[in-house]
Coordinates of C-alpha atoms and ligand atoms in Angstrom, one line a residue:
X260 CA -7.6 -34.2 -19.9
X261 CA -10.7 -32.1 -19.3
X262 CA -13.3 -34.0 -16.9
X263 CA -16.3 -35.0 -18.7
X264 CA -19.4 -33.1 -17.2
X265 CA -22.0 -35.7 -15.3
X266 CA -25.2 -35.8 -17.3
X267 CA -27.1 -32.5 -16.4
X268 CA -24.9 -30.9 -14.9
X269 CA -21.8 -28.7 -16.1
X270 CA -18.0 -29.7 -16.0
X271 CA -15.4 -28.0 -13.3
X272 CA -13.9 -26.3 -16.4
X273 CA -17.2 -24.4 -16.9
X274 CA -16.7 -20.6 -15.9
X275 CA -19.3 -18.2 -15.0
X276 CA -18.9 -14.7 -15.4
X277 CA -20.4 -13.8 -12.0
X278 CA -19.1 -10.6 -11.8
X279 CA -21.7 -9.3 -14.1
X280 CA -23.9 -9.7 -11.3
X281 CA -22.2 -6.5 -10.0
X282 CA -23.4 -4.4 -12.8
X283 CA -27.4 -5.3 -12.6
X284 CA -28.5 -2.6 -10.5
X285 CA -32.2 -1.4 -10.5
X286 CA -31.2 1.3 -12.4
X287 CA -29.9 -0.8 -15.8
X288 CA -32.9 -3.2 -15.0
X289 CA -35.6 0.1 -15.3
X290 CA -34.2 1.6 -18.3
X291 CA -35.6 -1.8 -19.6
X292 CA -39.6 -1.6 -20.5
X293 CA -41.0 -4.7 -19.3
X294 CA -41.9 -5.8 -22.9
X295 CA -37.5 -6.2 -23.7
X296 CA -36.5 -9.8 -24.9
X297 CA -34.6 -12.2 -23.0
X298 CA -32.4 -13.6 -26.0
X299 CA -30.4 -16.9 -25.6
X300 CA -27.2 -16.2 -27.2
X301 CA -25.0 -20.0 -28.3
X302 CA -21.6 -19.6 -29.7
X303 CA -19.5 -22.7 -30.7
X304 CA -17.3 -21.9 -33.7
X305 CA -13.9 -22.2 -31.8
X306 CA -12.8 -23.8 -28.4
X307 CA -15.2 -22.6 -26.2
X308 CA -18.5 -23.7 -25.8
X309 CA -20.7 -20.7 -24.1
X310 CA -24.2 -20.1 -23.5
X311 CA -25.7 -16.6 -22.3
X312 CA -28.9 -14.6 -21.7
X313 CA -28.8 -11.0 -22.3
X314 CA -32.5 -8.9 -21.9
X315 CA -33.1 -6.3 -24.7
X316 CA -29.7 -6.2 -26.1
X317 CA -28.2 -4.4 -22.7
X318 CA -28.1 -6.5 -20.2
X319 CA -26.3 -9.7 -19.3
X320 CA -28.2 -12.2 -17.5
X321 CA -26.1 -15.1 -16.9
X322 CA -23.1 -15.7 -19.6
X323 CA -21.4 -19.4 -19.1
X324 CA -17.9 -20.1 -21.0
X325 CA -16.8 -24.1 -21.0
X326 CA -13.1 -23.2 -22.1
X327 CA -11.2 -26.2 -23.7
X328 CA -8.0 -24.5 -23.5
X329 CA -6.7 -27.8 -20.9
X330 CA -7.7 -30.2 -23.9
X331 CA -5.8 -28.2 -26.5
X332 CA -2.9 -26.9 -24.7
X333 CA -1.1 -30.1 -25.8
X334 CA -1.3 -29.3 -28.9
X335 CA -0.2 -25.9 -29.1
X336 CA -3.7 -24.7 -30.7
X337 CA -6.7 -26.0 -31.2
X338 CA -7.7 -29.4 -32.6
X339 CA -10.6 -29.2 -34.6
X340 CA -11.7 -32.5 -34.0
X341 CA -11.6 -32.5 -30.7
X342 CA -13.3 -29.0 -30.6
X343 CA -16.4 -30.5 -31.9
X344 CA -16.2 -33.6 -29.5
X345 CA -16.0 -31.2 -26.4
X346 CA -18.9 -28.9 -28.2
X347 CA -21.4 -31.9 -28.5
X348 CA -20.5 -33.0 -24.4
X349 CA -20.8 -29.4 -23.2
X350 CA -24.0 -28.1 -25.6
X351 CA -26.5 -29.1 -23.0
X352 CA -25.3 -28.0 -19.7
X353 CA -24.1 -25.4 -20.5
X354 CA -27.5 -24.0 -22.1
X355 CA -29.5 -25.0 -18.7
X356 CA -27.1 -23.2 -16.6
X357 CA -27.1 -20.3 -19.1
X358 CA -30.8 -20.6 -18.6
X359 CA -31.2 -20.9 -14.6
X360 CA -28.4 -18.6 -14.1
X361 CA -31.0 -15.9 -15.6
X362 CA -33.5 -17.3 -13.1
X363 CA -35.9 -17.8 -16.1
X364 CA -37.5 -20.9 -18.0
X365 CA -36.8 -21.7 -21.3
X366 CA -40.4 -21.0 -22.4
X367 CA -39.6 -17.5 -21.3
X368 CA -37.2 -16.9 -24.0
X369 CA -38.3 -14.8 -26.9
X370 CA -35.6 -16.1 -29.3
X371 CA -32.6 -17.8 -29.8
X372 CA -29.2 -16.2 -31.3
X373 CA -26.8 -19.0 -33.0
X374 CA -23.4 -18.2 -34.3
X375 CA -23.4 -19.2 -37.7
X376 CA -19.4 -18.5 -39.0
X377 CA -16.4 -18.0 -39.6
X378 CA -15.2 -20.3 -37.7
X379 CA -14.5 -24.5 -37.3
X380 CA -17.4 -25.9 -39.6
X381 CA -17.9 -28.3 -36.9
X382 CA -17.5 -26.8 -34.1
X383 CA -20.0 -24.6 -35.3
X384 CA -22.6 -27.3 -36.3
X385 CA -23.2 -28.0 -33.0
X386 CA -24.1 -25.0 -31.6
X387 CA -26.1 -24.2 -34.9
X388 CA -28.2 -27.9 -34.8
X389 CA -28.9 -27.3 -30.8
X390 CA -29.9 -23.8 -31.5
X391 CA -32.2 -24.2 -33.9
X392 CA -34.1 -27.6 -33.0
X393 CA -34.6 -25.1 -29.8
X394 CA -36.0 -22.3 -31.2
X395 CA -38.4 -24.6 -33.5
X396 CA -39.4 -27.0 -30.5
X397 CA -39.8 -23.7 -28.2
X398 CA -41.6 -22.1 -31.3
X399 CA -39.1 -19.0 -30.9
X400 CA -37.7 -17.0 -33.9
X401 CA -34.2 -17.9 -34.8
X402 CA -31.5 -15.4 -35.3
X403 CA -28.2 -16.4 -37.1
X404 CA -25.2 -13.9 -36.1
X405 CA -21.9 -13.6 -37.1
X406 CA -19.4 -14.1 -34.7
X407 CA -17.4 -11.0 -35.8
X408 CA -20.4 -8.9 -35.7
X409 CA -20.3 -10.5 -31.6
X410 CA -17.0 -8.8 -31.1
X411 CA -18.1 -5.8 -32.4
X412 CA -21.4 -5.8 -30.5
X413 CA -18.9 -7.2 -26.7
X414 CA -17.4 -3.0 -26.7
X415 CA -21.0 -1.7 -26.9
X416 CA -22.3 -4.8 -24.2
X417 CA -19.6 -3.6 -21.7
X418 CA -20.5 -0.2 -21.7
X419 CA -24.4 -0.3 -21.5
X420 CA -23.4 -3.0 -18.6
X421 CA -20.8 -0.2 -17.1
X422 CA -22.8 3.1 -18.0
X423 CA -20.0 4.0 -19.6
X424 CA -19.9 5.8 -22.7
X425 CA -21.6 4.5 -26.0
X426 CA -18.9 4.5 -28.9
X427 CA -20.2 7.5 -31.1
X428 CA -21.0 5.7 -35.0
X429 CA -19.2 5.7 -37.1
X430 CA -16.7 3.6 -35.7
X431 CA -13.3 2.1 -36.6
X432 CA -12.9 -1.9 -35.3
X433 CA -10.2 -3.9 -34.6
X434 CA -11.2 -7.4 -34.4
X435 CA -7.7 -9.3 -33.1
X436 CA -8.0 -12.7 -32.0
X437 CA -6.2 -16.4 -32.4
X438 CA -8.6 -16.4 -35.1
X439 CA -9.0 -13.2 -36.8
X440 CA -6.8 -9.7 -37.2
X441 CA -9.9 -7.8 -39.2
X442 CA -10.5 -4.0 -39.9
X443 CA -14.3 -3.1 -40.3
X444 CA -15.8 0.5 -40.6
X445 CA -19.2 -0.1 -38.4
X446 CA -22.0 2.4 -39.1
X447 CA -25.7 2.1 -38.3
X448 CA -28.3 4.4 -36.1
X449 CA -29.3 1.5 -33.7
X450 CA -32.0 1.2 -35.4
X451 CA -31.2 -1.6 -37.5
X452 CA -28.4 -3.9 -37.5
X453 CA -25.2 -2.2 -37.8
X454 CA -23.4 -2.0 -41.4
X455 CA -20.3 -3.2 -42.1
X456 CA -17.5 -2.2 -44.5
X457 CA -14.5 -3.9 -44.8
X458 CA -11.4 -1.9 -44.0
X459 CA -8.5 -4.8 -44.6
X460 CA -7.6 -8.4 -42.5
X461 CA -4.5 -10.5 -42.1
X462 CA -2.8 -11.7 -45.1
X463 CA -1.6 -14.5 -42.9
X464 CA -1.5 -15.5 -39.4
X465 CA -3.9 -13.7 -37.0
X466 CA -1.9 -11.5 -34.6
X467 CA -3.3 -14.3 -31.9
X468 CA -1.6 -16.7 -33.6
X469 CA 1.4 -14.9 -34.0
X470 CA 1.3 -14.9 -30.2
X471 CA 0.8 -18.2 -29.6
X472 CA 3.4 -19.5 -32.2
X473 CA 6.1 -17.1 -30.2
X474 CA 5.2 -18.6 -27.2
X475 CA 5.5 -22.4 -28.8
X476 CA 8.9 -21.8 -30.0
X477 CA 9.9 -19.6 -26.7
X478 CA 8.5 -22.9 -24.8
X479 CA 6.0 -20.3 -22.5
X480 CA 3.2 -22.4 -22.9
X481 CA -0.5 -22.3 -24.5
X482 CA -2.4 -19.5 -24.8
X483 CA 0.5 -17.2 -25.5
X484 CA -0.8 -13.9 -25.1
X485 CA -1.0 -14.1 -21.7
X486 CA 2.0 -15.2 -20.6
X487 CA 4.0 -12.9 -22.9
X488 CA 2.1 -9.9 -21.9
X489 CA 3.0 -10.7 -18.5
X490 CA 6.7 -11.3 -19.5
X491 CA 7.2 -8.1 -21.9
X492 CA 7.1 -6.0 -19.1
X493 CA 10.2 -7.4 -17.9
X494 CA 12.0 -7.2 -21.2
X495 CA 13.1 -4.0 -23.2
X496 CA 11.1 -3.6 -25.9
X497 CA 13.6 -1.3 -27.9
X498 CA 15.9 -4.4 -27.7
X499 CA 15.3 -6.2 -31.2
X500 CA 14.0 -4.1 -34.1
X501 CA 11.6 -6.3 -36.2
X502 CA 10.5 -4.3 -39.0
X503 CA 7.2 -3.2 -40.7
X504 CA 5.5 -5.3 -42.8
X505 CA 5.7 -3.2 -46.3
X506 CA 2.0 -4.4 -47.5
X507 CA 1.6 -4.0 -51.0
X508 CA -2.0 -3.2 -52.4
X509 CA -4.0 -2.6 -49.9
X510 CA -2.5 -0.7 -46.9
X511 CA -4.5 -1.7 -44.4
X512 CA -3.9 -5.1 -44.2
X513 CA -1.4 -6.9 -41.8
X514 CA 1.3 -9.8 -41.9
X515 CA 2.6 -11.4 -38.8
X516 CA 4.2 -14.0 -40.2
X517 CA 7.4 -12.6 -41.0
X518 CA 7.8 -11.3 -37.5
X519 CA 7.2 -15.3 -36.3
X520 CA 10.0 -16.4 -38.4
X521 CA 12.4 -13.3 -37.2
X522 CA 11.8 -14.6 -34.0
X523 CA 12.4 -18.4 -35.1
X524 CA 15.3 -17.0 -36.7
X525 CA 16.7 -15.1 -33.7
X526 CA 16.6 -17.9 -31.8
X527 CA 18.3 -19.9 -34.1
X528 CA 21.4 -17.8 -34.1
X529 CA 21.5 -16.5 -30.6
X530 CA 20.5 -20.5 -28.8
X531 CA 23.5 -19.4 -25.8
X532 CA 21.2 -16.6 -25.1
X533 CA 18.6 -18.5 -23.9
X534 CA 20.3 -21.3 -21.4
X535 CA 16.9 -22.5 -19.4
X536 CA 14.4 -23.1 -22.5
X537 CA 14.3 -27.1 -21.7
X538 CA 14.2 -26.5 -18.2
X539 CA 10.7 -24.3 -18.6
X540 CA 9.2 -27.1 -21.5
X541 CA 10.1 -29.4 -18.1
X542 CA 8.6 -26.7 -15.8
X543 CA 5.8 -26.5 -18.1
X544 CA 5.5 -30.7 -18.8
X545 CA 4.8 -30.8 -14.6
X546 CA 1.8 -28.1 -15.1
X547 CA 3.6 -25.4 -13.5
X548 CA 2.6 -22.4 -15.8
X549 CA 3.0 -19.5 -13.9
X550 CA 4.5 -15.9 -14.6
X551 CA 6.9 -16.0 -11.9
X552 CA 8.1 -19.2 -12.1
X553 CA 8.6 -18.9 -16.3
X554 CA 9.9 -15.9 -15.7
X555 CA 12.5 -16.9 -13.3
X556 CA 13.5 -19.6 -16.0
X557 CA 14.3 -16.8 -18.6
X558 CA 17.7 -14.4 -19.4
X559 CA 17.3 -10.9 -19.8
X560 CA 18.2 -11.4 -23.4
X561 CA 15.2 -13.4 -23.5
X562 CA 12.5 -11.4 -22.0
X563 CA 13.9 -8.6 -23.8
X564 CA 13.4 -10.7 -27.1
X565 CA 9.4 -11.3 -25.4
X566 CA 9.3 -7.4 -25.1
X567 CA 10.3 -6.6 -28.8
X568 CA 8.0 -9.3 -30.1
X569 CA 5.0 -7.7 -28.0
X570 CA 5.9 -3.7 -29.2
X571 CA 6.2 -4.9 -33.0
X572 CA 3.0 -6.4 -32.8
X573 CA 1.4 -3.8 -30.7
X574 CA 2.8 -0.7 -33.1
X575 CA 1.6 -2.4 -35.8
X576 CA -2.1 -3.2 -34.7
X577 CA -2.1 0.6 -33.7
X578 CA -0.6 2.0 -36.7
X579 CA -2.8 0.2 -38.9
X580 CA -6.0 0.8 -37.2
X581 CA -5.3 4.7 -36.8
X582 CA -4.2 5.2 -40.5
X583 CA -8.1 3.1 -40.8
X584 CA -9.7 5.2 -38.4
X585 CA -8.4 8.6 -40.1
X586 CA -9.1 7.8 -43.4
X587 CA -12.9 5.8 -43.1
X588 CA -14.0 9.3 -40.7
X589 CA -14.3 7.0 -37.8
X590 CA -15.6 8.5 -35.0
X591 CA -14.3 6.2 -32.5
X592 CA -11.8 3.2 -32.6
X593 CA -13.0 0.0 -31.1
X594 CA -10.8 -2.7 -30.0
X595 CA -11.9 -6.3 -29.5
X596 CA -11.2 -10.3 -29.1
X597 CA -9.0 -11.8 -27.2
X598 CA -5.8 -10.1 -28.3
X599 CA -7.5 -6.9 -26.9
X600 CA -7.2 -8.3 -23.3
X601 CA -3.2 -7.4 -24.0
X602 CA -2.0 -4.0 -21.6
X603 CA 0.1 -2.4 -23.6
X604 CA -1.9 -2.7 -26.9
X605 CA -4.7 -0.8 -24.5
X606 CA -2.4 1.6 -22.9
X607 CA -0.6 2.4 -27.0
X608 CA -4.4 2.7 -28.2
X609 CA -5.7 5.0 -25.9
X610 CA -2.8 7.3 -26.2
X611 CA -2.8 7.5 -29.9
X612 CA -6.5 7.9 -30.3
X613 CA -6.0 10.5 -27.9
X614 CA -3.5 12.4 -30.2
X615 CA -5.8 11.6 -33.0
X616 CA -9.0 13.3 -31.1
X617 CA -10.8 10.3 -30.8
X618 CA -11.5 8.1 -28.0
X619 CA -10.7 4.4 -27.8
X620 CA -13.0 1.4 -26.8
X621 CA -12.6 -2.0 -25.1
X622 CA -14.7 -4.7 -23.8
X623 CA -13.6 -6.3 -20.4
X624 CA -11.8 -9.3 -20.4
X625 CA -15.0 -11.8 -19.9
X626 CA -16.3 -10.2 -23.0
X627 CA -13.1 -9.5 -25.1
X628 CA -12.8 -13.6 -25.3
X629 CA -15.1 -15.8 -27.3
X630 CA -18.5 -15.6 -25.2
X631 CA -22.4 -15.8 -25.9
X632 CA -23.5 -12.4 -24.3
X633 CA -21.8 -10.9 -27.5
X634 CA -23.8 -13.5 -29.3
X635 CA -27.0 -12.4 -27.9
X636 CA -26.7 -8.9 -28.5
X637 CA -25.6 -8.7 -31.7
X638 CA -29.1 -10.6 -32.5
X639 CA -30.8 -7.7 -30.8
X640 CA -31.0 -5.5 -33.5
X641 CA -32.4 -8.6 -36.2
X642 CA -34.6 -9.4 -33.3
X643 CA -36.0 -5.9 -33.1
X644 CA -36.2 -5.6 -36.9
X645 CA -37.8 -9.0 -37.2
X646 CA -35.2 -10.2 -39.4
X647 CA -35.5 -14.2 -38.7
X648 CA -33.8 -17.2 -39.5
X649 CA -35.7 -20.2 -41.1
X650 CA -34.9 -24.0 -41.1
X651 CA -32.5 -23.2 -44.2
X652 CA -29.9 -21.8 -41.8
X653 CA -26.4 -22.9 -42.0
X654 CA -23.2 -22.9 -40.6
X655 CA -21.0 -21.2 -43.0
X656 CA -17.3 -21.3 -42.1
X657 CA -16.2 -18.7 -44.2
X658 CA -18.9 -16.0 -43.4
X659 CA -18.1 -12.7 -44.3
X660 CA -19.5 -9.9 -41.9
X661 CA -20.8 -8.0 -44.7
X662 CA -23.1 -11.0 -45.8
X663 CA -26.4 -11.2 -45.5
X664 CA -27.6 -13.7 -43.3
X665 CA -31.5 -13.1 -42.4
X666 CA -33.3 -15.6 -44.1
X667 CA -37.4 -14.2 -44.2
X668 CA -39.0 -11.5 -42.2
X669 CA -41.9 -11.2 -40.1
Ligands
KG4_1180 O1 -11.0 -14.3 -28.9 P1 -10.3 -15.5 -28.4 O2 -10.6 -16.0 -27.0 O3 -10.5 -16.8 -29.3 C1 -10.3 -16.7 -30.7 O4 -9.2 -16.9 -31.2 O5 -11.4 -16.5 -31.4 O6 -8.7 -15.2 -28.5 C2 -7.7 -16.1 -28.1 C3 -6.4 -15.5 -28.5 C4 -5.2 -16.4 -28.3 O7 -4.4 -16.4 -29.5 C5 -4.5 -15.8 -27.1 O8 -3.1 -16.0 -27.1 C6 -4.8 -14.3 -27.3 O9 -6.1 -14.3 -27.8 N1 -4.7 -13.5 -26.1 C7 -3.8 -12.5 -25.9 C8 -4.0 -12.1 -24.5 N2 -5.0 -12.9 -24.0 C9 -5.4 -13.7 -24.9 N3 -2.9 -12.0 -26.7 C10 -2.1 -11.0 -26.2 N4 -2.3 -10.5 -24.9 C11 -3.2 -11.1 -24.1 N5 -3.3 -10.6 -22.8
ZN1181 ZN1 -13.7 -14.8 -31.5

């Protein structure tokens, strides 16, 4: 079980993404004029409760993540009850380190960004309560943000904070997560918050899901992506051939969970193919979880099974999205959550964006998973437009990213 954090202070589990000290050179700091907001970003609709400060929309001040992942692992997935438990212990510290890690003052903030869905109702309630009695007892305009629009805004985050290239609009997005396998057509001139068109989603499981239900029955432990991205290199992906998904109506949805149940059923009917599967749920009971020693504990059979999961996925996810990006006149193709973290789903993007003449996107890892620096900067542009949130605000569980959510104006 996760320590409890001491009052004040943040728990062991709480991990700061130092390494975006790295990027805040003089340079990224002066193509900020002095009068750019510091924006307190607080996302809390899943199992992580994070905290960040990001200044004008570009720049990362501090971003804190207090994973859960060692309370739910038991489980297999998350545990909404729970969720919301760990939420309400971790709201507070992890705010004030947010907030000292930017080596500001609260009363320095110029607003607070709250995710307000989809996600875990409560879970989401309290980041949404703490957020807004802040901004009221602070007097500082409240921003509700949608936590897809987060993703979307992590690919543009990582490359003002690399000085890498800014995806040209309009773009193509993949948002693939445990929670979410979403298409969106994102256009916009910066100007204003960026528009949103639904493309297609997941009939079903979410390709995270997917993951992590493979890895349940495969006994590899929770998260599965991971772990089976490290496996599937060992395997031969050619190996098994799960089909397609034939989607009828709209084309650019997906399905993963017939693939889960080819797998369930493979396994099933080939059990002498796998010999050691009790011996890693023992390996795995005594908190041994890693790579090498799971993969010493499977047959070749086995990884190759791991591999041909992975490539059906990964073909898919591509296939879908590029058949998306040609038909909406996407620009670029942006790929996000914490599915993107996977290698070969990076490595099978780039090159088929490449064929297609258009160039692929990703954020780093820190901001492919659910943070608050995304958070943050996706309130930027409401911010900027003076597109506020009043006392009404609510979390909304189901909140579609082409909703409005802006509740008066300045
Ligand atoms: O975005 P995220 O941190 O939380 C939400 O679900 O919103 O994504 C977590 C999901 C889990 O399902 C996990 O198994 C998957 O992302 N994941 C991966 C990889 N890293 C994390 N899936 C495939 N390959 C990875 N390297
Ligand atoms: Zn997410």
């Amino acid at each position: 079980m996760q320590r409890s954090a001491a009052p004040g202070r943040p728990s062991a589990r709480l991990c700061y993404h130092r390494h975006f000290g790295a990027y805040r050179s003089d340079a990224l700091e002066c193509s900020l004029s002095s009068v750019e907001p510091y924006i307190l970003g607080i996302e809390s609709s899943c199992d992580e409760t994070a905290a960040a400060v990001v200044r004008g929309g570009k720049i990362v001040l501090s971003s804190v993540v207090a994973s859960q992942v060692d309370i739910h692992r038991k489980y297999g997935g998350v545990v909404p009850e729970l969720a919301s438990r760990e939420h309400l212990r971790q709201i507070v510290p992890v705010v004030r380190e947010a907030v000292s890690q930017a080596g500001i003052e609260l009363k320095d903030l110029d607003a607070v960004a709250v995710t307000q869905g989809p996600g875990l109702v409560g879970a989401l309630l309290v980041g949404m309560t703490y957020g807004k009695v802040l901004a009221m007892s602070l007097g500082k305009p409240l921003i509700g943000v949608n936590h897809l629009a987060g993703h979307v805004h992590a690919v543009f985050l990582e490359a003002h904070m690399t000085g890498a290239k800014i995806p040209e609009l309009p773009a193509l997005c993949l948002i693939v997560s445990g929670g979410h396998t979403m298409l969106y057509r994102v256009a916009g001139d910066g100007s204003r918050p960026f528009t949103y068109t639904r493309i297609g989603g997941t009939r079903d499981d979410a390709a995270g899901e997917a993951y992590d239900k493979v890895a349940r029955m495969l006994a590899l432990g929770y998260p599965g992506g991971p772990i089976i991205d490290q496996l599937a290199v060992h395997g031969d992906p050619k190996a098994i051939r799960f089909g397609t998904p034939k989607m009828t109506g709209n084309a650019h949805d997906f399905s993963f969970s017939g693939i889960k149940t080819a797998v369930l059923y493979h396994l099933q009917r080939h059990r002498e193919l796998d010999p050691e599967i009790e011996k890693r749920r023992e390996t795995l009971a005594h908190g041994e979880r890693s790579a090498a020693a799971l993969r010493r504990l499977c047959s070749q059979a086995t990884l190759d099974l791991i591999a041909s999961f992975q490539h059906a996925v990964v073909e898919d996810l591509v296939a879908r999205s590029l058949a998306a990006a040609a038909v909406t006149g996407a620009k670029s193709i942006l790929v996000t959550g914490g599915v993107a973290a996977n290698r070969e789903l990076r490595t099978r993007f780039e090159a088929e964006a490449k064929r297609a003449d258009k160039e692929a996107f990703f954020p780093s890892r820190a901001l492919s998973t659910d943070n608050a620096a995304m958070i943050a900067a996706a309130g930027y542009p409401s911010y900027a437009a003076g597109m506020y949130a009043d006392s009404t605000l609510n979390a909304d569980p189901n909140l579609p990213l082409t909703a409005r959510i802006y509740e008066s104006s300045r």
